[in-house]
Amino acid sequence: MKTDILHKLMNWIDHNRYTVLSIVLFILTMGAVVAMTGCESTTIGLVAASEGAPPEKVTRSEFQRQALLTEKDFTVQRLQLDMQSAAFNEEVKAFNQQVQAGLEDLQRQDEFKQQLLDTVGIVAVGAADGSLNPASLVPIGIGLLGGALGLGTSADNRRKDKLITDLKASGTA
């Protein structure tokens, strides 16, 4: 009786060679499946590791981290653009207000000139006809005085507004 275990094992393997081969193939296949499914999935990252280098392959958690950081950067950029847009809109609004104030001032000056010409015309016609009544010149004088006061007050207010705006811009107000 032989007690050589290795010899008995080799005889058994030789007798059942396809069974042993199928078991070995099964073990190798399962090892490959476990190795492939056990590794974390990777994909190309959103951000390059260094300037000028292509993005590297990253895992799911790193990809999600990169996505969150990029979304944060986009949000910061959007907020900066919103602030720039608001500042631009304020500049345009201030410019439009200056244009409107200038046009209104020109309109007041033109109206005053027209009123002055009308008044001088009435006085000249009255003097030429000989029907000029000095008492009728009092309301005309009061009207001209009111117009002159209006122009003076308007100019003074514009000067004060400019001074206040300049003080606010310099930050001393």
Coordinates of N, CA and C in Angstrom, one line a residue:
M1 N 0.8 -1.2 0.0 CA 0.0 0.0 0.0 C 0.9 1.2 0.0
K2 N 0.6 2.1 -0.9 CA 1.4 3.3 -1.1 C 0.8 4.4 -0.2
T3 N 1.7 5.0 0.5 CA 1.3 6.1 1.3 C 1.6 7.5 0.7
D4 N 2.1 7.5 -0.5 CA 2.5 8.7 -1.2 C 1.2 9.5 -1.5
I5 N 1.0 10.6 -0.8 CA -0.3 11.4 -1.0 C -0.2 12.1 -2.4
L6 N 0.9 12.6 -2.7 CA 1.1 13.3 -3.9 C 0.8 12.4 -5.1
H7 N 1.3 11.2 -5.1 CA 1.0 10.3 -6.2 C -0.5 10.0 -6.3
K8 N -1.2 9.8 -5.2 CA -2.6 9.6 -5.2 C -3.3 10.8 -5.8
L9 N -2.9 12.0 -5.4 CA -3.6 13.2 -5.8 C -3.4 13.4 -7.3
M10 N -2.2 13.1 -7.8 CA -1.9 13.2 -9.3 C -2.7 12.2 -10.1
N11 N -2.9 11.1 -9.5 CA -3.7 10.0 -10.2 C -5.2 10.5 -10.2
W12 N -5.6 11.0 -9.1 CA -7.0 11.5 -9.1 C -7.2 12.6 -10.1
I13 N -6.3 13.6 -10.1 CA -6.4 14.7 -11.1 C -6.3 14.2 -12.5
D14 N -5.5 13.2 -12.8 CA -5.4 12.7 -14.1 C -6.7 12.0 -14.5
H15 N -7.3 11.3 -13.6 CA -8.5 10.6 -13.8 C -9.7 11.6 -14.0
N16 N -9.7 12.7 -13.3 CA -10.8 13.7 -13.3 C -10.2 15.1 -13.9
R17 N -9.5 15.0 -14.9 CA -8.8 16.2 -15.4 C -9.7 17.3 -15.9
Y18 N -10.8 17.0 -16.5 CA -11.7 18.1 -17.0 C -12.5 18.7 -15.9
T19 N -12.8 17.9 -14.9 CA -13.5 18.5 -13.7 C -12.5 19.5 -13.0
V20 N -11.3 19.1 -12.8 CA -10.3 19.9 -12.2 C -10.1 21.2 -13.0
L21 N -10.0 21.0 -14.3 CA -9.8 22.2 -15.2 C -11.0 23.1 -15.1
S22 N -12.2 22.6 -15.1 CA -13.4 23.5 -14.9 C -13.4 24.2 -13.6
I23 N -12.9 23.5 -12.5 CA -12.9 24.2 -11.2 C -11.8 25.3 -11.2
V24 N -10.7 25.0 -11.9 CA -9.6 26.1 -11.9 C -10.1 27.2 -12.8
L25 N -10.7 27.0 -13.9 CA -11.3 28.1 -14.8 C -12.3 28.9 -14.0
F26 N -13.2 28.2 -13.3 CA -14.2 28.9 -12.5 C -13.6 29.8 -11.5
I27 N -12.5 29.3 -10.8 CA -11.8 30.1 -9.7 C -11.2 31.3 -10.4
L28 N -10.5 31.1 -11.5 CA -9.9 32.3 -12.2 C -10.9 33.3 -12.7
T29 N -12.0 32.8 -13.3 CA -13.1 33.7 -13.8 C -13.7 34.5 -12.6
M30 N -13.9 33.8 -11.5 CA -14.5 34.5 -10.3 C -13.5 35.5 -9.8
G31 N -12.2 35.2 -9.8 CA -11.2 36.1 -9.4 C -11.2 37.4 -10.3
A32 N -11.3 37.2 -11.6 CA -11.3 38.3 -12.5 C -12.6 39.2 -12.3
V33 N -13.7 38.5 -12.1 CA -15.0 39.3 -11.9 C -14.9 40.1 -10.6
V34 N -14.4 39.5 -9.5 CA -14.2 40.2 -8.3 C -13.2 41.3 -8.4
A35 N -12.2 41.1 -9.1 CA -11.2 42.2 -9.3 C -11.8 43.3 -10.1
M36 N -12.6 43.0 -11.1 CA -13.1 44.1 -12.0 C -14.2 44.8 -11.2
T37 N -15.1 44.1 -10.5 CA -16.2 44.8 -9.8 C -15.7 45.4 -8.5
G38 N -14.7 44.9 -7.9 CA -14.2 45.4 -6.6 C -13.5 46.7 -6.7
C39 N -13.0 47.1 -7.9 CA -12.3 48.4 -8.1 C -13.3 49.5 -8.3
E40 N -13.0 50.6 -7.8 CA -13.8 51.8 -8.0 C -13.8 52.2 -9.4
S41 N -15.0 52.6 -9.9 CA -15.1 53.2 -11.3 C -14.4 54.5 -11.4
T42 N -13.8 54.8 -12.5 CA -13.1 56.1 -12.7 C -13.6 56.7 -14.0
T43 N -13.4 58.0 -14.1 CA -13.7 58.8 -15.3 C -12.8 60.0 -15.4
I44 N -12.8 60.7 -16.5 CA -11.9 61.8 -16.6 C -12.5 62.9 -15.8
G45 N -11.6 63.6 -15.0 CA -12.0 64.6 -14.1 C -12.4 65.9 -14.8
L46 N -13.0 66.8 -14.1 CA -13.4 68.1 -14.6 C -12.3 69.1 -14.6
V47 N -11.4 69.0 -13.6 CA -10.4 70.0 -13.4 C -9.0 69.3 -13.6
A48 N -8.1 70.0 -14.2 CA -6.7 69.4 -14.4 C -6.0 69.6 -13.0
A49 N -5.1 68.6 -12.8 CA -4.4 68.6 -11.5 C -3.4 69.8 -11.5
S50 N -2.8 70.1 -12.7 CA -1.9 71.3 -12.7 C -2.2 72.1 -14.0
E51 N -1.7 73.3 -14.1 CA -2.0 74.2 -15.2 C -1.4 73.6 -16.5
G52 N -2.2 73.5 -17.5 CA -1.7 73.0 -18.8 C -1.8 71.5 -19.0
A53 N -2.0 70.8 -17.9 CA -2.0 69.3 -18.0 C -3.5 68.9 -18.2
P54 N -3.6 67.7 -18.9 CA -5.0 67.3 -19.2 C -5.6 66.7 -17.9
P55 N -6.9 66.7 -17.7 CA -7.5 66.2 -16.5 C -7.2 64.7 -16.4
E56 N -7.0 64.3 -15.1 CA -6.7 62.9 -14.8 C -8.0 62.1 -14.6
K57 N -7.8 60.7 -14.5 CA -9.0 59.9 -14.2 C -9.2 60.0 -12.7
V58 N -10.5 60.1 -12.3 CA -10.8 60.3 -10.9 C -11.9 59.4 -10.5
T59 N -12.1 59.1 -9.2 CA -13.1 58.3 -8.7 C -14.4 59.1 -8.6
R60 N -15.5 58.5 -8.2 CA -16.8 59.1 -8.1 C -16.8 60.2 -7.1
S61 N -16.2 60.0 -5.9 CA -16.2 61.0 -4.9 C -15.3 62.2 -5.3
E62 N -14.2 62.0 -5.9 CA -13.4 63.1 -6.4 C -14.1 63.9 -7.5
F63 N -14.8 63.2 -8.4 CA -15.5 63.8 -9.5 C -16.6 64.7 -8.9
Q64 N -17.3 64.2 -7.9 CA -18.4 65.0 -7.2 C -17.8 66.2 -6.5
R65 N -16.6 66.1 -5.9 CA -16.0 67.2 -5.3 C -15.6 68.2 -6.3
Q66 N -15.0 67.8 -7.4 CA -14.7 68.7 -8.5 C -15.9 69.4 -9.0
A67 N -17.0 68.7 -9.2 CA -18.2 69.3 -9.7 C -18.7 70.4 -8.7
L68 N -18.7 70.1 -7.4 CA -19.2 71.1 -6.4 C -18.3 72.4 -6.4
L69 N -17.0 72.1 -6.5 CA -16.0 73.3 -6.6 C -16.3 74.1 -7.8
T70 N -16.5 73.5 -8.9 CA -16.7 74.2 -10.2 C -18.0 75.0 -10.1
E71 N -19.1 74.3 -9.6 CA -20.4 75.0 -9.4 C -20.2 76.2 -8.5
K72 N -19.4 76.1 -7.5 CA -19.2 77.2 -6.6 C -18.5 78.4 -7.3
D73 N -17.5 78.0 -8.1 CA -16.8 79.0 -8.9 C -17.7 79.7 -9.9
F74 N -18.6 79.0 -10.5 CA -19.6 79.6 -11.4 C -20.6 80.5 -10.7
T75 N -20.9 80.1 -9.5 CA -21.8 80.9 -8.7 C -21.2 82.3 -8.3
V76 N -19.9 82.2 -7.9 CA -19.1 83.4 -7.6 C -19.0 84.3 -8.8
Q77 N -18.7 83.7 -10.0 CA -18.7 84.5 -11.2 C -20.0 85.1 -11.5
R78 N -21.1 84.4 -11.3 CA -22.4 84.9 -11.6 C -22.7 86.1 -10.7
L79 N -22.4 86.0 -9.4 CA -22.6 87.1 -8.5 C -21.8 88.3 -8.8
Q80 N -20.5 88.1 -9.3 CA -19.7 89.2 -9.7 C -20.3 89.9 -10.9
L81 N -20.8 89.1 -11.9 CA -21.4 89.7 -13.1 C -22.7 90.4 -12.7
D82 N -23.4 89.9 -11.8 CA -24.7 90.6 -11.3 C -24.3 91.9 -10.7
M83 N -23.2 92.0 -9.9 CA -22.8 93.2 -9.2 C -22.4 94.2 -10.3
Q84 N -21.6 93.7 -11.3 CA -21.1 94.6 -12.4 C -22.3 95.1 -13.2
S85 N -23.3 94.3 -13.4 CA -24.5 94.7 -14.2 C -25.3 95.7 -13.4
A86 N -25.4 95.5 -12.1 CA -26.1 96.5 -11.2 C -25.4 97.8 -11.2
A87 N -24.1 97.8 -11.1 CA -23.3 99.0 -11.1 C -23.4 99.8 -12.4
F88 N -23.4 99.0 -13.5 CA -23.6 99.6 -14.9 C -25.0 100.2 -15.0
N89 N -26.0 99.5 -14.5 CA -27.4 100.0 -14.6 C -27.5 101.3 -13.8
E90 N -26.8 101.4 -12.6 CA -26.8 102.6 -11.8 C -26.1 103.8 -12.5
E91 N -25.0 103.5 -13.2 CA -24.3 104.5 -14.0 C -25.2 105.0 -15.1
V92 N -25.9 104.1 -15.8 CA -26.8 104.5 -16.9 C -28.0 105.4 -16.3
K93 N -28.5 104.9 -15.2 CA -29.6 105.7 -14.6 C -29.2 107.1 -14.2
A94 N -28.0 107.2 -13.6 CA -27.5 108.5 -13.2 C -27.2 109.4 -14.4
F95 N -26.7 108.8 -15.5 CA -26.5 109.5 -16.7 C -27.8 110.0 -17.3
N96 N -28.8 109.1 -17.3 CA -30.1 109.5 -17.9 C -30.7 110.7 -17.0
Q97 N -30.5 110.6 -15.7 CA -31.0 111.7 -14.9 C -30.3 113.0 -15.2
Q98 N -29.0 112.9 -15.4 CA -28.3 114.2 -15.7 C -28.7 114.7 -17.1
V99 N -29.0 113.8 -18.0 CA -29.5 114.3 -19.4 C -30.8 114.9 -19.2
Q100 N -31.7 114.3 -18.4 CA -33.1 114.9 -18.2 C -33.0 116.2 -17.5
A101 N -32.1 116.3 -16.5 CA -32.0 117.6 -15.7 C -31.5 118.7 -16.7
G102 N -30.5 118.3 -17.5 CA -30.0 119.3 -18.5 C -31.0 119.8 -19.5
L103 N -31.8 118.8 -20.0 CA -32.9 119.2 -20.9 C -33.9 120.1 -20.3
E104 N -34.3 119.8 -19.0 CA -35.2 120.6 -18.3 C -34.7 122.0 -18.1
D105 N -33.4 122.1 -17.7 CA -32.8 123.4 -17.5 C -32.8 124.2 -18.8
L106 N -32.4 123.5 -19.9 CA -32.5 124.2 -21.2 C -33.9 124.7 -21.5
Q107 N -34.9 123.9 -21.2 CA -36.2 124.2 -21.5 C -36.7 125.5 -20.7
R108 N -36.3 125.5 -19.4 CA -36.6 126.6 -18.5 C -35.9 127.9 -19.1
Q109 N -34.7 127.8 -19.5 CA -34.0 129.0 -20.0 C -34.6 129.5 -21.3
D110 N -35.0 128.5 -22.2 CA -35.7 128.9 -23.4 C -37.0 129.6 -23.1
E111 N -37.8 129.1 -22.1 CA -39.0 129.7 -21.8 C -38.8 131.1 -21.2
F112 N -37.8 131.2 -20.4 CA -37.5 132.6 -19.8 C -37.1 133.6 -20.9
K113 N -36.3 133.1 -21.9 CA -35.9 134.0 -23.0 C -37.2 134.4 -23.8
Q114 N -38.0 133.4 -24.0 CA -39.3 133.7 -24.8 C -40.1 134.7 -24.0
Q115 N -40.3 134.5 -22.7 CA -41.1 135.4 -21.9 C -40.5 136.8 -21.9
L116 N -39.1 136.9 -21.9 CA -38.5 138.2 -21.9 C -38.7 138.9 -23.2
L117 N -38.6 138.1 -24.3 CA -38.8 138.7 -25.6 C -40.2 139.1 -25.8
D118 N -41.2 138.3 -25.3 CA -42.6 138.7 -25.4 C -42.8 140.0 -24.6
T119 N -42.2 140.1 -23.4 CA -42.4 141.3 -22.6 C -41.8 142.5 -23.2
V120 N -40.6 142.4 -23.7 CA -39.9 143.5 -24.4 C -40.7 143.9 -25.6
G121 N -41.3 142.9 -26.3 CA -42.1 143.2 -27.5 C -43.4 144.0 -27.1
I122 N -44.0 143.6 -26.0 CA -45.2 144.3 -25.6 C -44.9 145.7 -25.2
V123 N -43.7 145.9 -24.4 CA -43.3 147.3 -24.0 C -43.0 148.1 -25.3
A124 N -42.3 147.5 -26.2 CA -41.9 148.2 -27.4 C -43.1 148.6 -28.2
V125 N -44.0 147.7 -28.4 CA -45.3 148.1 -29.1 C -46.0 149.2 -28.4
G126 N -46.1 149.1 -27.1 CA -46.8 150.1 -26.3 C -46.1 151.5 -26.4
A127 N -44.8 151.4 -26.4 CA -44.0 152.7 -26.5 C -44.2 153.3 -27.9
A128 N -44.2 152.4 -28.9 CA -44.3 152.9 -30.3 C -45.7 153.5 -30.5
D129 N -46.7 152.9 -30.0 CA -48.1 153.4 -30.1 C -48.4 154.6 -29.3
G130 N -47.6 154.8 -28.3 CA -47.8 155.9 -27.3 C -48.8 155.5 -26.3
S131 N -49.2 154.2 -26.2 CA -50.2 153.8 -25.2 C -49.5 153.1 -24.0
L132 N -48.2 153.4 -23.8 CA -47.5 152.7 -22.7 C -47.9 153.3 -21.4
N133 N -48.4 152.5 -20.5 CA -48.9 152.9 -19.2 C -47.8 152.4 -18.2
P134 N -47.1 153.3 -17.4 CA -46.1 152.9 -16.5 C -46.7 151.9 -15.4
A135 N -47.9 152.0 -15.1 CA -48.5 151.1 -14.1 C -48.6 149.7 -14.6
S136 N -48.7 149.5 -15.9 CA -48.8 148.2 -16.5 C -47.5 147.5 -16.5
L137 N -46.4 148.3 -16.3 CA -45.1 147.7 -16.3 C -44.8 147.0 -15.0
V138 N -45.5 147.3 -13.9 CA -45.2 146.7 -12.6 C -45.5 145.2 -12.7
P139 N -46.6 144.7 -13.2 CA -46.8 143.2 -13.3 C -45.7 142.6 -14.2
I140 N -45.4 143.3 -15.2 CA -44.4 142.7 -16.1 C -43.0 142.6 -15.4
G141 N -42.7 143.7 -14.7 CA -41.4 143.6 -13.9 C -41.4 142.6 -12.8
I142 N -42.6 142.4 -12.2 CA -42.7 141.3 -11.2 C -42.5 139.9 -11.8
G143 N -43.1 139.8 -13.0 CA -43.0 138.5 -13.7 C -41.5 138.2 -14.1
L144 N -40.8 139.3 -14.6 CA -39.4 139.1 -15.0 C -38.6 138.8 -13.8
L145 N -38.9 139.5 -12.6 CA -38.1 139.2 -11.4 C -38.3 137.8 -10.9
G146 N -39.6 137.3 -11.0 CA -39.9 135.9 -10.7 C -39.1 134.9 -11.6
G147 N -39.0 135.2 -12.9 CA -38.3 134.4 -13.8 C -36.8 134.4 -13.4
A148 N -36.3 135.6 -13.1 CA -34.8 135.7 -12.8 C -34.5 134.9 -11.5
L149 N -35.4 135.1 -10.5 CA -35.3 134.3 -9.3 C -35.3 132.8 -9.5
G150 N -36.2 132.4 -10.4 CA -36.3 131.0 -10.7 C -35.0 130.5 -11.3
L151 N -34.5 131.2 -12.3 CA -33.2 130.8 -12.9 C -32.1 130.8 -11.9
G152 N -32.0 131.8 -11.0 CA -30.9 131.8 -10.0 C -31.1 130.7 -9.0
T153 N -32.3 130.4 -8.6 CA -32.5 129.3 -7.7 C -32.1 128.0 -8.3
S154 N -32.5 127.8 -9.5 CA -32.2 126.6 -10.3 C -30.7 126.4 -10.4
A155 N -30.0 127.4 -10.8 CA -28.6 127.3 -10.9 C -27.9 127.0 -9.6
D156 N -28.4 127.7 -8.5 CA -27.8 127.4 -7.2 C -28.1 126.0 -6.7
N157 N -29.3 125.5 -7.0 CA -29.6 124.1 -6.6 C -28.7 123.1 -7.4
R158 N -28.5 123.4 -8.6 CA -27.6 122.5 -9.4 C -26.2 122.5 -8.9
R159 N -25.7 123.7 -8.5 CA -24.4 123.8 -7.9 C -24.3 123.0 -6.6
K160 N -25.3 123.1 -5.7 CA -25.4 122.4 -4.4 C -25.5 120.9 -4.7
D161 N -26.3 120.5 -5.6 CA -26.4 119.0 -5.9 C -25.1 118.5 -6.4
K162 N -24.3 119.2 -7.2 CA -23.0 118.8 -7.7 C -22.1 118.7 -6.5
L163 N -22.1 119.6 -5.6 CA -21.2 119.6 -4.4 C -21.5 118.4 -3.6
I164 N -22.8 118.1 -3.3 CA -23.2 117.0 -2.5 C -22.7 115.7 -3.2
T165 N -23.0 115.6 -4.5 CA -22.6 114.4 -5.2 C -21.1 114.2 -5.2
D166 N -20.3 115.2 -5.3 CA -18.8 115.1 -5.2 C -18.4 114.7 -3.8
L167 N -19.0 115.2 -2.8 CA -18.7 114.8 -1.4 C -19.0 113.4 -1.2
K168 N -20.1 112.9 -1.7 CA -20.5 111.5 -1.5 C -19.5 110.6 -2.3
A169 N -19.1 111.0 -3.5 CA -18.2 110.2 -4.3 C -16.8 110.1 -3.6
S170 N -16.4 111.2 -2.9 CA -15.1 111.1 -2.3 C -15.2 110.5 -0.9
G171 N -16.4 110.2 -0.4 CA -16.5 109.5 0.9 C -16.4 110.3 2.1
T172 N -16.4 111.6 2.0 CA -16.3 112.5 3.2 C -17.6 112.9 3.7
A173 N -18.7 112.5 3.1 CA -20.1 112.9 3.5 C -20.5 112.0 4.6

